[in-house]
Amino acid sequence: MPQDLIKYGMIPEFVGRVPVTVSLAPLDRNALVRILTEPKNALVRQYQALLEMDGCVLEFTEEALEAIADEAIKRNTGARGLRAIMEDLMRKTMFELPSRKDIRKCLVTKEAVTEGAELTLLTTLAGTGTAVAAGAAPAKEKAKDGKDGKEEASA
């Protein structure tokens, strides 16, 4: 390992003063998803708390979390790149949310991460209590359309 540092360009005198060197393996998809969701201050929880301040519940599909992890692997940024990916993903919704009091739920899907599709927003029609989903609603959300007459999905 010290040879790697010397090969990288550090002078041997400097490398000799470093008592411990450690090499790390790159994080895999499962590790990145765990970093997104498990710690007390996980990124997903931070964004959920931000949107909750505006009365909106934020949810991620498992496929969306995996796609975020895959993007970090593709960019070769590891866990540090997760925040940039999340920020790109959430920017538009976080900008619009404070002025949209009708939005009750935001769903992040794989399509939103991989294809740049709009996030699925569940809104409540004023005075009716009827929920309406707008954006790239996943197939199972679209399947609810017409079953009970209370939910409607539109792209």
Coordinates of C-alpha atoms in Angstrom, one line a residue:
M1 CA 0.0 0.0 0.0
P2 CA 2.7 2.6 0.7
Q3 CA 4.0 1.7 -2.8
D4 CA 0.6 2.8 -4.2
L5 CA 1.0 6.2 -2.6
I6 CA 4.5 6.6 -4.0
K7 CA 3.3 5.5 -7.4
Y8 CA 0.6 8.1 -7.1
G9 CA 3.3 10.7 -6.7
M10 CA 3.9 11.2 -3.0
I11 CA 7.5 11.3 -2.0
P12 CA 8.8 8.3 0.1
E13 CA 9.8 10.6 3.0
F14 CA 6.2 11.8 3.4
V15 CA 4.8 8.3 3.0
G16 CA 7.1 7.0 5.7
R17 CA 5.6 9.5 8.2
V18 CA 2.1 8.1 7.7
P19 CA 1.8 5.3 10.3
V20 CA -1.3 3.6 9.1
T21 CA -2.6 3.3 5.5
V22 CA -5.9 1.6 4.7
S23 CA -7.4 0.7 1.4
L24 CA -11.2 0.5 1.0
A25 CA -13.4 -1.5 -1.3
P26 CA -16.0 0.4 -3.3
L27 CA -19.5 0.4 -1.9
D28 CA -22.0 -1.8 -3.6
R29 CA -25.7 -1.1 -4.4
N30 CA -27.0 -2.6 -1.1
A31 CA -24.5 -0.6 1.0
L32 CA -25.5 2.6 -0.8
V33 CA -29.3 1.9 -0.3
R34 CA -28.6 1.3 3.4
I35 CA -26.7 4.6 3.6
L36 CA -29.7 6.3 2.0
T37 CA -32.2 4.8 4.5
E38 CA -30.8 3.4 7.7
P39 CA -28.8 6.1 9.6
K40 CA -30.6 8.4 12.0
N41 CA -29.8 11.3 9.7
A42 CA -30.2 9.4 6.5
L43 CA -30.7 11.4 3.3
V44 CA -34.1 10.0 2.7
R45 CA -35.2 11.0 6.2
Q46 CA -33.8 14.5 5.7
Y47 CA -35.8 15.0 2.6
Q48 CA -38.9 13.5 4.2
A49 CA -38.5 16.0 7.1
L50 CA -38.1 18.9 4.6
L51 CA -41.2 18.0 2.7
E52 CA -43.1 17.3 5.9
M53 CA -42.7 21.0 6.8
D54 CA -45.0 21.8 3.9
G55 CA -47.5 19.1 4.8
C56 CA -46.3 16.6 2.2
V57 CA -45.4 12.9 2.7
L58 CA -42.4 11.8 0.7
E59 CA -42.0 8.1 -0.3
F60 CA -39.5 6.3 -2.4
T61 CA -40.1 2.9 -4.1
E62 CA -37.4 0.3 -3.5
E63 CA -36.6 0.4 -7.2
A64 CA -36.0 4.2 -7.0
L65 CA -33.6 3.8 -4.1
E66 CA -31.7 1.1 -6.1
A67 CA -31.6 3.4 -9.1
I68 CA -30.2 6.2 -7.0
A69 CA -27.5 3.8 -5.7
D70 CA -26.8 2.7 -9.3
E71 CA -26.4 6.3 -10.4
A72 CA -23.8 6.9 -7.7
I73 CA -21.9 3.8 -8.8
K74 CA -22.1 4.9 -12.4
R75 CA -20.8 8.4 -11.5
N76 CA -18.1 6.7 -9.4
T77 CA -18.9 9.1 -6.5
G78 CA -19.7 6.5 -3.8
A79 CA -21.8 7.7 -0.8
R80 CA -20.7 11.3 -1.2
G81 CA -22.4 11.6 -4.5
L82 CA -25.8 10.5 -3.1
R83 CA -26.7 14.0 -1.9
A84 CA -26.1 15.5 -5.4
I85 CA -28.2 12.9 -7.0
M86 CA -31.0 13.4 -4.5
E87 CA -30.8 17.2 -4.9
D88 CA -31.1 16.9 -8.7
L89 CA -34.1 14.6 -8.2
M90 CA -35.9 16.7 -5.6
R91 CA -35.1 20.3 -6.7
K92 CA -38.2 21.1 -8.8
T93 CA -40.6 19.6 -6.3
M94 CA -38.9 21.3 -3.3
F95 CA -39.2 24.6 -5.2
E96 CA -42.9 24.3 -6.1
L97 CA -44.1 22.7 -2.8
P98 CA -44.3 25.8 -0.6
S99 CA -46.7 27.5 -3.0
R100 CA -48.8 24.3 -3.6
K101 CA -50.9 23.6 -0.5
D102 CA -52.9 20.9 -2.3
I103 CA -50.0 18.4 -2.6
R104 CA -50.3 15.8 0.1
K105 CA -47.8 13.1 -1.1
C106 CA -44.8 12.8 -3.3
L107 CA -43.7 9.4 -4.7
V108 CA -40.2 9.0 -6.2
T109 CA -40.2 6.1 -8.7
K110 CA -37.4 4.4 -10.7
E111 CA -38.6 6.2 -13.8
A112 CA -38.0 9.6 -12.1
V113 CA -34.4 8.6 -11.3
T114 CA -33.5 6.9 -14.5
E115 CA -35.5 8.7 -17.2
G116 CA -36.0 12.1 -15.6
A117 CA -39.8 11.6 -15.4
E118 CA -41.8 13.9 -13.1
L119 CA -42.2 12.8 -9.5
T120 CA -45.7 11.5 -8.8
L121 CA -47.6 14.1 -6.7
L122 CA -50.8 13.2 -4.9
T123 CA -53.0 16.2 -4.6
T124 CA -56.4 16.8 -2.9
L125 CA -59.0 18.7 -4.9
A126 CA -60.3 21.6 -2.9
G127 CA -63.5 21.0 -1.1
T128 CA -64.0 17.5 -2.4
G129 CA -61.4 15.4 -0.6
T130 CA -60.8 13.6 -3.9
A131 CA -57.2 12.5 -4.4
V132 CA -55.6 13.0 -7.8
A133 CA -52.1 11.7 -8.8
A134 CA -50.1 13.7 -11.3
G135 CA -46.7 12.7 -12.8
A136 CA -45.2 9.4 -13.6
A137 CA -47.5 7.3 -11.5
P138 CA -46.4 3.6 -11.3
A139 CA -48.7 1.0 -12.8
K140 CA -50.1 -0.1 -9.5
E141 CA -51.1 3.5 -8.7
K142 CA -52.7 3.9 -12.1
A143 CA -54.6 0.6 -11.5
K144 CA -56.6 2.4 -8.7
D145 CA -58.2 4.7 -11.2
G146 CA -61.8 4.0 -11.5
K147 CA -62.0 1.2 -8.9
D148 CA -63.4 3.4 -6.1
G149 CA -63.9 6.7 -7.9
K150 CA -61.7 8.5 -5.4
E151 CA -58.3 8.3 -7.0
E152 CA -57.3 9.3 -10.5
A153 CA -53.9 9.1 -12.2
S154 CA -52.7 11.3 -15.0
A155 CA -49.4 11.7 -16.7

